[in-house]
């Protein structure tokens, strides 16, 4: 039978096999580390053909709202909003944890003026940058003056940049008018529950109108405000994405209901993200041993919700000061010190010219995919396989195996090649030599894949991958991902028919704990 | 007894500053402090001291027992 038959079954059994194989997490940096903060944010796999044209116009250059766009366009966050009005059990404000960062000490908090200058500086150097998001490190709407002042400055200086914000929703209904006034294009609301019983296990308290609420009262208030805010925004024609953190045993089953509730209120996209939780993050969940989901558990839930609405699967749970393409972080290049000393020249025409060239590339990619798809016509198979791809953007197989910081996962079937997620890994190749542990980590991260597509790969990792049952594929180097994967799938089916291949049960895969953090050096390795 | 902020605990998030009805909270070197002369423990304004209610880190905004209680 198919390698991925009944993906939802046997997860717990397979997951338990992964115990002891836990991927080491980079040591907790405490308060002294550099870098910023982070919050999850960010698309849909839908392309131009699947969406009403006015919506496609809004999302086509937005890396977080469009999976297709995320290969070509970049976003940045500015950390202007350190205060928060709720407490989440997956967040610890005291320490620089995985997807949050201690404001003030650890992250570089920016004033709106500093933030605006940073936006212009980045936009001048990274012409793919189309979107400015404010995502914290606290809640942007708990810091409304800083948030809207930043939008105001950026809108005046660079009106071509799209503005977005990400919020927990508690203060949202009070700010919808301002969000409209500032022409904010997209809003992300983190909604983890609609049932206060569930909410009470996620949120210890919320602070609202001069009062701290706890328990179910807090969760009920938060949920009502979130859903009210979502309705108000969608009625105002503002595109809304909903983020949910999948917390096994607490809200995993419940998220199907959340999905229905937010869809009925007009949410455009639902992004179900894995809980990031390790004891060293010092969060309530980290300390209580609450685990995050495995890759298969996450995918099974996303698949379950997909019939209902668009699901985002390319979210990198990026930091509140992230800069660049999703999956890369060039934040370290734009320190406050450097920005302050820069003469920024914002050339909108140059940016437009660059975007035009990207559009030509996107069209070529789309046309190549459609031509390749035709070659699958007439194939009749219910088989689905997963493959991993090493890429550094542009929708191409263009990364060396040893340089990949993440692998993009595609599900292949006779319907074509579908993006279903990504897996972060520790660098296999550090300064030219392979690390045994890192290779084992990569294999654990893509254990559910039949093949891995790379631009280049050394003989030794090739052999190890083969032993693990993952076929290294380098013949499509620098080609488009979709054409490469479809072509591979065709030959895969052929080899099965010829009896050259046998299907084996694929393993589950680990989701690497810890947000995407780059520290300038090719670091992030556990000491 | 007015409230004080334990400096080593303060994350500098600024959530407390706008909530204080007495404008007793200000920032210094990235962390926040309370002017004891201005703090009224929120008496007459709110049921609970706002800095305590909004602070994300427990035991950071605490009563300063070395100072006398606020007198109306």
Coordinates of C-alpha atoms in Angstrom, one line a residue:
Chain A
X1 CA 0.0 0.0 0.0
X2 CA 0.9 3.6 -0.1
X3 CA 3.8 4.8 2.0
X4 CA 1.6 7.4 3.6
X5 CA -1.5 5.4 4.1
X6 CA -3.6 6.7 6.9
X7 CA -1.3 9.4 8.1
X8 CA -3.3 10.0 11.2
X9 CA -3.0 6.5 12.6
X10 CA -0.3 5.2 14.7
X11 CA 1.1 8.6 15.4
X12 CA 1.5 8.1 19.1
X13 CA 3.2 4.8 18.5
X14 CA 5.6 6.2 16.0
X15 CA 6.1 9.3 18.1
X16 CA 7.2 7.3 21.0
X17 CA 9.9 5.8 18.9
X18 CA 11.3 9.2 18.5
X19 CA 11.8 9.7 22.2
X20 CA 15.5 9.6 23.0
X21 CA 16.1 10.9 19.6
X22 CA 15.1 14.3 20.7
X23 CA 16.9 16.9 18.8
X24 CA 19.1 19.0 21.1
X25 CA 17.9 22.5 21.5
X26 CA 20.4 25.3 21.4
X27 CA 21.2 26.3 25.0
X28 CA 19.1 28.9 26.5
X29 CA 20.7 32.3 26.0
X30 CA 19.2 34.0 29.0
X31 CA 19.2 37.8 29.1
X32 CA 22.6 38.4 27.7
X33 CA 22.2 37.2 24.1
X34 CA 21.9 39.5 21.2
X35 CA 19.2 39.5 18.7
X36 CA 15.6 40.4 18.9
X37 CA 12.4 38.9 19.6
X38 CA 10.0 36.8 17.7
X39 CA 6.5 36.1 17.2
X40 CA 4.8 33.9 14.8
X41 CA 3.2 35.5 12.0
X42 CA 2.5 34.8 8.6
X43 CA 0.0 32.1 3.5
X44 CA -2.0 30.3 1.4
X45 CA -1.1 27.8 -1.2
X46 CA -3.7 29.2 -3.4
X47 CA -2.5 30.7 -6.6
X48 CA -3.9 33.3 -9.0
X49 CA -6.3 30.8 -10.5
X50 CA -8.0 29.9 -7.2
X51 CA -8.8 33.3 -5.8
X52 CA -11.1 36.2 -6.7
X53 CA -9.0 38.7 -8.5
X54 CA -9.3 41.5 -5.9
X55 CA -8.0 39.2 -3.2
X56 CA -5.2 37.8 -5.4
X57 CA -4.1 41.4 -6.0
X58 CA -3.9 41.9 -2.2
X59 CA -1.9 38.7 -1.5
X60 CA 0.2 38.0 -4.6
X61 CA 3.3 39.9 -3.3
X62 CA 2.8 39.0 0.3
X63 CA 5.1 36.2 1.5
X64 CA 3.0 35.3 4.5
X65 CA -0.4 35.3 2.8
X66 CA 0.6 33.5 -0.3
X67 CA 2.8 30.4 -0.4
X68 CA 3.6 31.1 -4.0
X69 CA 4.8 34.6 -3.2
X70 CA 7.0 33.5 -0.3
X71 CA 9.6 32.1 -2.8
X72 CA 10.1 35.5 -4.2
X73 CA 9.2 38.2 -1.8
X74 CA 10.4 39.2 1.7
X75 CA 9.0 40.7 4.8
X76 CA 10.4 42.5 7.8
X77 CA 9.2 43.1 11.3
X78 CA 10.2 46.0 13.5
X79 CA 10.2 45.5 17.3
X80 CA 8.4 48.6 18.4
X81 CA 5.8 47.0 20.6
X82 CA 7.2 45.5 23.8
X83 CA 4.2 45.6 26.1
X84 CA 1.6 42.9 26.2
X85 CA -1.9 42.8 27.7
X86 CA -2.3 39.0 28.1
X87 CA -0.2 36.1 29.5
X88 CA 0.2 32.9 27.5
X89 CA 1.5 29.7 28.9
X90 CA 3.8 29.3 25.9
X91 CA 5.4 32.7 26.5
X92 CA 7.8 33.8 29.1
X93 CA 8.5 37.6 29.2
X94 CA 11.4 37.2 31.6
X95 CA 13.8 35.4 29.3
X96 CA 14.8 35.3 25.7
X97 CA 12.8 32.2 24.8
X98 CA 12.3 30.5 21.6
X99 CA 9.7 32.6 19.9
X100 CA 9.5 35.5 22.2
X101 CA 12.3 37.6 23.4
X102 CA 12.8 39.7 26.5
X103 CA 12.0 43.2 25.5
X104 CA 14.3 46.0 26.5
X105 CA 17.4 44.1 27.5
X106 CA 17.7 41.4 24.9
X107 CA 16.0 42.8 21.8
X108 CA 16.7 46.1 20.4
X109 CA 13.5 48.0 21.0
X110 CA 13.1 50.6 18.4
X111 CA 11.3 53.9 18.5
X112 CA 8.9 54.6 15.7
X113 CA 11.5 56.9 14.1
X114 CA 14.3 54.3 14.3
X115 CA 11.9 51.7 13.0
X116 CA 10.9 53.8 10.0
X117 CA 14.5 54.5 9.1
X118 CA 15.3 50.7 9.4
X119 CA 12.4 50.0 7.0
X120 CA 13.7 52.4 4.4
X121 CA 17.2 51.1 4.8
X122 CA 16.1 47.5 4.4
X123 CA 13.8 48.3 1.5
X124 CA 16.7 50.0 -0.3
X125 CA 19.0 47.0 0.1
X126 CA 16.4 44.2 -0.3
X127 CA 14.2 45.1 -3.2
X128 CA 12.1 41.9 -2.6
X129 CA 10.9 43.4 0.7
X130 CA 7.2 44.2 0.1
X131 CA 5.7 43.9 3.6
X132 CA 6.3 45.6 6.9
X133 CA 4.7 43.8 9.8
X134 CA 4.5 44.8 13.4
X135 CA 4.3 41.7 15.5
X136 CA 5.5 42.6 19.0
X137 CA 7.6 41.4 20.8
X138 CA 4.5 42.1 22.9
X139 CA 1.1 43.0 21.3
X140 CA 1.1 45.8 18.7
X141 CA -2.4 46.9 19.9
X142 CA -1.3 47.0 23.5
X143 CA 1.2 49.6 22.2
X144 CA -1.1 51.5 19.8
X145 CA 0.7 54.8 19.7
X146 CA 4.1 53.2 18.8
X147 CA 2.5 50.9 16.3
X148 CA 0.4 53.5 14.4
X149 CA 3.1 56.1 14.5
X150 CA 5.5 53.7 12.9
X151 CA 2.9 52.9 10.2
X152 CA 2.3 56.6 9.6
X153 CA 6.0 57.3 9.1
X154 CA 6.5 54.4 6.8
X155 CA 3.4 55.1 4.8
X156 CA 4.5 58.7 4.2
X157 CA 8.0 57.7 3.1
X158 CA 7.4 54.5 1.2
X159 CA 3.7 54.1 0.2
X160 CA 4.5 51.0 -1.9
X161 CA 5.2 48.9 1.3
X162 CA 2.3 46.9 2.6
X163 CA 1.5 47.3 6.2
X164 CA 0.4 44.4 8.5
X165 CA 0.1 43.7 12.1
X166 CA -0.3 40.7 14.3
X167 CA -2.3 40.8 17.5
X168 CA -3.7 38.6 20.2
X169 CA -7.1 40.4 19.5
X170 CA -7.9 41.6 23.0
X171 CA -7.7 45.2 22.1
X172 CA -8.7 44.7 18.5
X173 CA -12.3 46.0 18.4
X174 CA -11.1 49.3 19.8
X175 CA -8.7 49.8 17.0
X176 CA -10.5 48.7 13.9
X177 CA -11.2 52.3 12.8
X178 CA -7.5 53.2 13.1
X179 CA -6.4 50.1 11.2
X180 CA -8.7 51.2 8.4
X181 CA -7.5 54.8 8.5
X182 CA -3.9 53.7 8.2
X183 CA -4.7 51.5 5.3
X184 CA -3.3 48.4 7.0
X185 CA -3.6 45.6 4.4
X186 CA -3.6 42.5 6.5
X187 CA -4.2 41.6 10.1
X188 CA -3.2 38.3 11.8
X189 CA -5.1 37.3 15.0
X190 CA -3.8 34.6 17.2
X191 CA -6.8 32.5 18.2
X192 CA -6.0 29.3 20.1
X193 CA -9.5 28.5 21.4
X194 CA -13.2 29.5 21.4
X195 CA -14.0 27.4 24.4
X196 CA -13.2 29.1 27.7
X197 CA -12.5 25.7 29.4
X198 CA -9.7 25.2 26.8
X199 CA -8.7 28.8 27.1
X200 CA -8.2 28.7 30.9
X201 CA -5.5 26.1 30.3
X202 CA -3.6 28.4 27.8
X203 CA -4.0 31.8 29.3
X204 CA -3.4 32.5 33.0
X205 CA -4.7 36.0 32.8
X206 CA -5.7 39.0 30.6
X207 CA -5.6 42.7 31.5
X208 CA -8.6 44.6 30.2
X209 CA -9.9 48.0 31.1
X210 CA -7.9 48.3 34.3
X211 CA -8.6 44.9 35.6
X212 CA -6.8 41.6 35.6
X213 CA -9.1 38.7 34.7
X214 CA -8.1 35.0 35.4
X215 CA -9.4 31.6 34.6
X216 CA -12.4 31.0 32.4
X217 CA -13.5 34.7 32.7
X218 CA -10.2 35.7 31.1
X219 CA -10.5 33.2 28.3
X220 CA -14.2 34.0 27.6
X221 CA -13.4 37.8 27.4
X222 CA -10.4 37.2 25.2
X223 CA -12.3 34.9 22.8
X224 CA -15.3 37.2 22.5
X225 CA -13.0 40.2 21.7
X226 CA -11.0 38.1 19.2
X227 CA -14.1 36.9 17.3
X228 CA -15.7 40.4 17.4
X229 CA -12.5 42.0 16.1
X230 CA -12.2 39.4 13.3
X231 CA -15.8 40.1 12.2
X232 CA -15.3 43.8 12.2
X233 CA -12.1 43.6 10.1
X234 CA -13.5 41.3 7.5
X235 CA -16.6 43.4 7.2
X236 CA -14.3 46.4 6.6
X237 CA -12.7 44.4 3.8
X238 CA -9.4 43.8 5.6
X239 CA -7.8 40.5 4.9
X240 CA -7.4 38.4 8.1
X241 CA -5.3 35.5 8.9
X242 CA -5.7 33.4 12.0
X243 CA -2.8 31.9 13.8
X244 CA -3.3 29.0 16.2
X245 CA -0.7 27.3 18.3
X246 CA -1.3 23.5 18.3
X247 CA -0.9 22.2 21.9
X248 CA -1.3 18.4 22.0
X249 CA -3.8 17.3 24.7
X250 CA -5.0 20.9 25.2
X251 CA -6.4 22.4 22.0
X252 CA -5.4 20.0 19.2
X253 CA -8.8 18.5 18.6
X254 CA -10.5 21.8 19.5
X255 CA -8.7 23.6 16.6
X256 CA -11.1 22.0 14.1
X257 CA -13.9 23.9 15.9
X258 CA -11.8 27.1 15.9
X259 CA -11.2 26.6 12.2
X260 CA -15.0 26.5 11.6
X261 CA -15.6 29.5 13.8
X262 CA -13.0 31.7 12.1
X263 CA -13.9 30.6 8.6
X264 CA -17.6 31.6 9.3
X265 CA -16.4 35.0 10.3
X266 CA -14.5 35.6 7.1
X267 CA -10.9 34.7 8.0
X268 CA -8.9 34.3 4.7
X269 CA -6.3 31.9 6.0
X270 CA -5.6 29.6 8.9
X271 CA -2.1 29.0 10.1
X272 CA -1.8 26.2 12.6
X273 CA 1.6 26.2 14.1
X274 CA 3.4 23.8 16.3
X275 CA 3.9 24.7 20.0
X276 CA 7.5 25.5 20.7
X277 CA 8.3 24.3 24.2
X278 CA 11.4 23.3 26.0
X279 CA 12.2 23.5 29.7
X280 CA 15.0 26.0 29.1
X281 CA 12.6 28.5 27.7
X282 CA 11.1 28.9 31.2
X283 CA 7.5 29.0 30.0
X284 CA 4.7 27.3 32.0
X285 CA 4.4 24.7 29.2
X286 CA 8.1 24.3 29.0
X287 CA 8.4 23.6 32.7
X288 CA 5.3 21.4 32.9
X289 CA 6.7 19.1 30.2
X290 CA 4.0 20.0 27.7
X291 CA 5.3 18.7 24.4
X292 CA 4.8 20.1 20.9
X293 CA 3.3 18.1 18.1
X294 CA 5.3 15.9 15.7
X295 CA 5.4 16.8 12.0
X296 CA 2.8 14.1 11.2
X297 CA 0.4 15.2 13.9
X298 CA 0.6 18.8 12.7
X299 CA 0.1 17.8 9.1
X300 CA -2.8 15.6 10.0
X301 CA -4.6 18.4 11.8
X302 CA -3.8 20.9 8.9
X303 CA -5.2 18.3 6.4
X304 CA -8.3 17.9 8.5
X305 CA -9.0 21.6 8.4
X306 CA -8.1 22.1 4.8
X307 CA -11.5 21.2 3.4
X308 CA -12.8 24.2 5.4
X309 CA -10.4 26.9 4.2
X310 CA -7.0 27.8 3.0
X311 CA -4.3 26.5 5.4
X312 CA -1.0 28.2 5.7
X313 CA 1.9 25.7 5.8
X314 CA 4.9 27.8 5.1
X315 CA 5.0 29.8 8.3
X316 CA 8.5 30.0 9.9
X317 CA 7.3 31.3 13.2
X318 CA 9.6 34.2 12.7
X319 CA 10.9 36.7 15.2
X320 CA 9.4 40.1 15.9
X321 CA 12.5 41.6 14.3
X322 CA 13.0 39.2 11.3
X323 CA 14.2 40.6 8.0
X324 CA 14.3 38.9 4.6
X325 CA 12.7 35.9 2.8
X326 CA 10.8 33.6 5.1
X327 CA 13.3 31.0 6.2
X328 CA 16.1 33.4 6.2
X329 CA 16.9 36.1 8.7
X330 CA 19.1 39.0 7.7
X331 CA 18.3 41.0 10.8
X332 CA 21.9 40.8 11.9
X333 CA 22.9 42.9 8.9
X334 CA 20.7 45.8 10.0
X335 CA 21.7 46.7 13.5
X336 CA 20.5 49.9 15.0
X337 CA 24.0 51.2 15.1
X338 CA 24.5 50.5 11.4
X339 CA 21.1 52.0 10.5
X340 CA 21.8 55.1 12.4
X341 CA 25.0 55.7 10.5
X342 CA 23.4 55.0 7.1
X343 CA 22.5 57.5 4.4
X344 CA 19.3 56.0 3.2
X345 CA 18.2 56.6 -0.3
X346 CA 14.8 55.2 -1.0
X347 CA 14.4 54.6 -4.8
X348 CA 10.9 53.4 -5.5
X349 CA 11.6 53.1 -9.2
X350 CA 14.5 50.7 -8.7
X351 CA 12.3 48.6 -6.4
X352 CA 9.5 48.5 -9.0
X353 CA 12.0 47.5 -11.7
X354 CA 13.2 44.6 -9.5
X355 CA 9.6 43.5 -8.8
X356 CA 8.9 43.5 -12.6
X357 CA 11.8 41.1 -13.1
X358 CA 10.5 38.9 -10.3
X359 CA 7.1 38.8 -12.1
X360 CA 8.8 37.5 -15.3
X361 CA 10.5 34.8 -13.2
X362 CA 7.2 33.9 -11.5
X363 CA 5.4 33.6 -14.8
X364 CA 8.2 31.3 -16.2
X365 CA 8.0 29.2 -13.1
X366 CA 4.2 28.9 -13.4
X367 CA 4.4 28.0 -17.1
X368 CA 7.1 25.4 -16.5
X369 CA 5.0 23.8 -13.8
X370 CA 1.9 23.6 -16.1
X371 CA 3.9 22.0 -18.9
X372 CA 5.4 19.5 -16.5
X373 CA 2.0 18.7 -15.1
X374 CA 0.7 17.7 -18.5
X375 CA 3.2 14.8 -18.5
X376 CA 1.3 13.3 -15.6
X377 CA -1.9 13.3 -17.6
X378 CA -3.2 9.7 -18.0
X379 CA -1.3 8.5 -14.9
X380 CA -3.7 6.8 -12.5
X381 CA -2.5 6.3 -9.0
X382 CA -3.7 7.2 -5.5
X383 CA -0.1 7.2 -4.3
X384 CA 1.2 10.2 -2.4
X385 CA 4.8 10.6 -1.3
X386 CA 6.6 13.4 0.5
X387 CA 9.9 14.8 -0.6
X388 CA 12.3 17.4 0.9
X389 CA 13.9 20.2 -1.1
X390 CA 16.9 22.3 -0.3
X391 CA 16.2 25.8 -1.6
X392 CA 17.3 29.3 -0.9
X393 CA 14.4 31.0 -2.7
X394 CA 13.1 31.7 -6.1
X395 CA 11.2 28.4 -6.1
X396 CA 14.3 26.5 -7.3
X397 CA 16.3 23.5 -6.1
X398 CA 19.3 25.7 -5.5
X399 CA 20.8 24.9 -2.1
X400 CA 23.7 22.6 -1.2
X401 CA 22.6 19.8 1.2
X402 CA 25.2 20.9 3.7
X403 CA 24.2 24.5 3.6
X404 CA 20.5 24.0 4.1
X405 CA 19.0 25.5 7.3
X406 CA 15.6 24.1 6.4
X407 CA 14.1 21.7 3.9
X408 CA 10.8 22.5 2.2
X409 CA 8.4 19.6 2.1
X410 CA 6.3 18.8 -0.9
X411 CA 3.6 16.1 -1.3
X412 CA 3.6 14.5 -4.7
X413 CA 0.6 12.9 -6.3
X414 CA -0.8 12.6 -9.8
X415 CA -2.4 16.0 -9.1
X416 CA 1.0 17.5 -9.0
X417 CA 3.3 18.9 -6.4
X418 CA 1.9 20.6 -3.3
X419 CA 3.9 22.5 -0.6
X420 CA 3.0 21.0 2.8
X421 CA 5.6 22.4 5.2
X422 CA 9.2 23.0 6.0
X423 CA 11.6 21.5 8.5
X424 CA 14.4 23.5 10.1
X425 CA 17.6 21.7 10.7
X426 CA 21.0 22.4 12.2
X427 CA 23.6 23.0 9.6
X428 CA 25.1 19.8 8.4
X429 CA 28.1 21.4 6.9
X430 CA 30.1 23.7 9.2
X431 CA 33.1 25.1 7.4
X432 CA 33.4 22.3 4.9
X433 CA 33.2 19.2 7.1
X434 CA 30.1 17.2 7.9
X435 CA 28.9 16.7 11.5
X436 CA 27.7 13.2 12.3
X437 CA 25.1 14.5 14.8
X438 CA 23.8 17.1 12.5
X439 CA 23.3 14.6 9.7
X440 CA 21.3 12.4 12.1
X441 CA 19.3 15.5 13.0
X442 CA 18.6 16.1 9.3
X443 CA 17.5 12.5 8.8
X444 CA 15.1 12.8 11.8
X445 CA 13.7 16.0 10.4
X446 CA 12.9 14.5 7.0
X447 CA 12.3 10.9 8.0
X448 CA 8.9 10.9 6.4
X449 CA 10.3 11.8 3.0
X450 CA 11.1 9.5 0.1
X451 CA 13.8 11.7 -1.4
X452 CA 15.7 14.9 -0.8
X453 CA 16.4 17.3 -3.7
X454 CA 19.6 19.3 -3.5
X455 CA 21.8 21.4 -5.8
X456 CA 24.8 19.5 -4.6
X457 CA 25.7 16.8 -2.1
X458 CA 28.9 15.0 -0.9
X459 CA 29.4 11.3 -1.2
X460 CA 29.3 10.6 2.5
X461 CA 25.9 12.1 3.4
X462 CA 24.6 10.6 0.1
X463 CA 25.4 7.1 1.4
X464 CA 24.0 7.8 4.9
X465 CA 20.7 9.2 3.4
X466 CA 20.4 6.1 1.2
X467 CA 20.9 3.9 4.3
X468 CA 18.1 5.8 6.0
X469 CA 15.8 5.1 3.0
X470 CA 15.9 8.7 1.7
X471 CA 17.0 9.0 -1.9
X472 CA 19.4 12.0 -2.5
X473 CA 18.4 13.6 -5.8
X474 CA 20.8 16.1 -7.4
X475 CA 20.0 15.8 -11.1
X476 CA 17.6 18.7 -11.0
X477 CA 20.1 21.2 -9.6
X478 CA 19.0 24.8 -10.1
X479 CA 15.7 23.7 -11.8
X480 CA 12.2 24.8 -10.6
X481 CA 11.0 22.8 -7.6
X482 CA 7.6 21.9 -9.1
X483 CA 9.0 20.7 -12.4
X484 CA 11.8 18.7 -10.6
X485 CA 9.4 17.1 -8.2
X486 CA 6.8 16.2 -10.8
X487 CA 9.4 14.7 -13.1
X488 CA 10.7 12.7 -10.1
X489 CA 7.3 11.5 -9.2
X490 CA 6.8 10.3 -12.8
X491 CA 9.9 8.2 -12.7
X492 CA 9.0 7.0 -9.2
X493 CA 5.8 5.6 -10.4
X494 CA 7.6 4.0 -13.4
X495 CA 10.2 2.4 -11.1
X496 CA 7.4 1.0 -8.9
X497 CA 5.8 -0.5 -11.9
X498 CA 9.1 -2.0 -13.0
X499 CA 9.6 -3.5 -9.5
X500 CA 12.8 -1.5 -9.0
X501 CA 11.3 0.1 -5.9
X502 CA 9.3 -1.1 -3.0
X503 CA 7.2 1.0 -0.8
X504 CA 8.2 1.1 2.9
X505 CA 6.4 2.5 5.8
X506 CA 7.8 6.0 6.4
X507 CA 8.6 7.2 9.9
X508 CA 7.3 10.3 11.7
X509 CA 9.5 13.4 11.7
X510 CA 10.5 15.7 14.5
X511 CA 9.8 19.3 14.5
X512 CA 12.9 21.1 15.6
X513 CA 12.3 23.0 18.8
X514 CA 13.2 26.6 18.9
X515 CA 12.4 29.5 16.6
X516 CA 14.3 30.3 13.5
X517 CA 17.3 32.1 15.0
X518 CA 20.4 33.1 13.2
X519 CA 23.2 34.8 15.1
X520 CA 25.3 36.1 12.4
X521 CA 27.8 33.3 12.7
X522 CA 26.6 30.0 11.2
X523 CA 25.6 29.1 14.7
X524 CA 22.6 27.8 16.5
X525 CA 24.4 24.6 17.4
X526 CA 24.0 23.1 20.8
X527 CA 27.3 23.4 22.7
Chain B
X1 CA 3.0 51.8 51.2
X2 CA 3.7 52.8 47.7
X3 CA 4.7 50.2 45.1
X4 CA 8.2 49.7 43.8
X5 CA 9.6 47.8 40.8
X6 CA 12.2 45.2 41.4
X7 CA 14.8 46.3 38.9
X8 CA 16.3 42.9 38.4
X9 CA 12.9 41.5 37.5
X10 CA 11.8 44.3 35.1
X11 CA 11.9 43.4 31.5
X12 CA 11.4 47.0 30.4
X13 CA 8.3 46.1 28.4
X14 CA 6.7 49.5 29.3
X15 CA 3.2 48.0 29.9
X16 CA 2.9 49.6 33.3
X17 CA 3.8 53.2 32.3
X18 CA 0.6 54.2 30.5
X19 CA -1.6 52.4 33.1
X20 CA -0.4 54.4 36.1
X21 CA -3.1 57.0 36.9
X22 CA -0.5 59.1 38.8
X23 CA 2.1 59.2 36.0
X24 CA 4.5 57.9 38.7
X25 CA 6.2 55.4 36.4
X26 CA 9.1 56.4 34.2
X27 CA 11.9 54.7 32.3
X28 CA 15.6 54.8 33.1
X29 CA 18.2 52.8 31.1
X30 CA 15.7 50.5 29.7
X31 CA 13.9 49.6 32.9
X32 CA 11.0 51.2 34.7
X33 CA 10.7 52.7 38.2
X34 CA 8.0 54.2 40.4
X35 CA 8.3 57.6 42.1
X36 CA 7.1 56.8 45.6
X37 CA 6.0 60.4 46.1
X38 CA 3.5 60.1 43.3
X39 CA 2.3 56.5 43.9
X40 CA -1.2 56.3 45.5
X41 CA -1.4 52.5 45.3
X42 CA -4.2 53.4 42.8
X43 CA -6.5 54.1 45.8
X44 CA -9.3 56.2 44.6
X45 CA -8.7 55.2 41.0
X46 CA -8.9 51.4 40.6
X47 CA -9.6 48.3 42.7
X48 CA -6.2 47.0 42.1
X49 CA -2.8 48.6 41.6
X50 CA -2.5 48.8 37.8
X51 CA 1.3 48.2 37.6
X52 CA 0.8 44.8 39.4
X53 CA -2.2 43.9 37.3
X54 CA -0.5 44.5 34.0
X55 CA 3.1 43.4 34.8
X56 CA 4.0 40.2 32.9
X57 CA 6.5 39.1 35.5
X58 CA 5.2 38.1 38.9
X59 CA 6.7 39.7 42.0
X60 CA 8.1 42.6 40.0
X61 CA 5.8 45.4 41.2
X62 CA 5.6 44.9 44.9
X63 CA 4.8 47.1 48.0
X64 CA 7.7 49.0 49.4
X65 CA 7.5 48.1 53.0
X66 CA 10.2 50.6 54.0
X67 CA 7.8 53.4 53.2
X68 CA 4.7 54.5 55.0
X69 CA 1.2 53.7 53.6
X70 CA -0.3 56.2 51.3
X71 CA -2.6 58.7 53.2
X72 CA -5.6 60.1 51.4

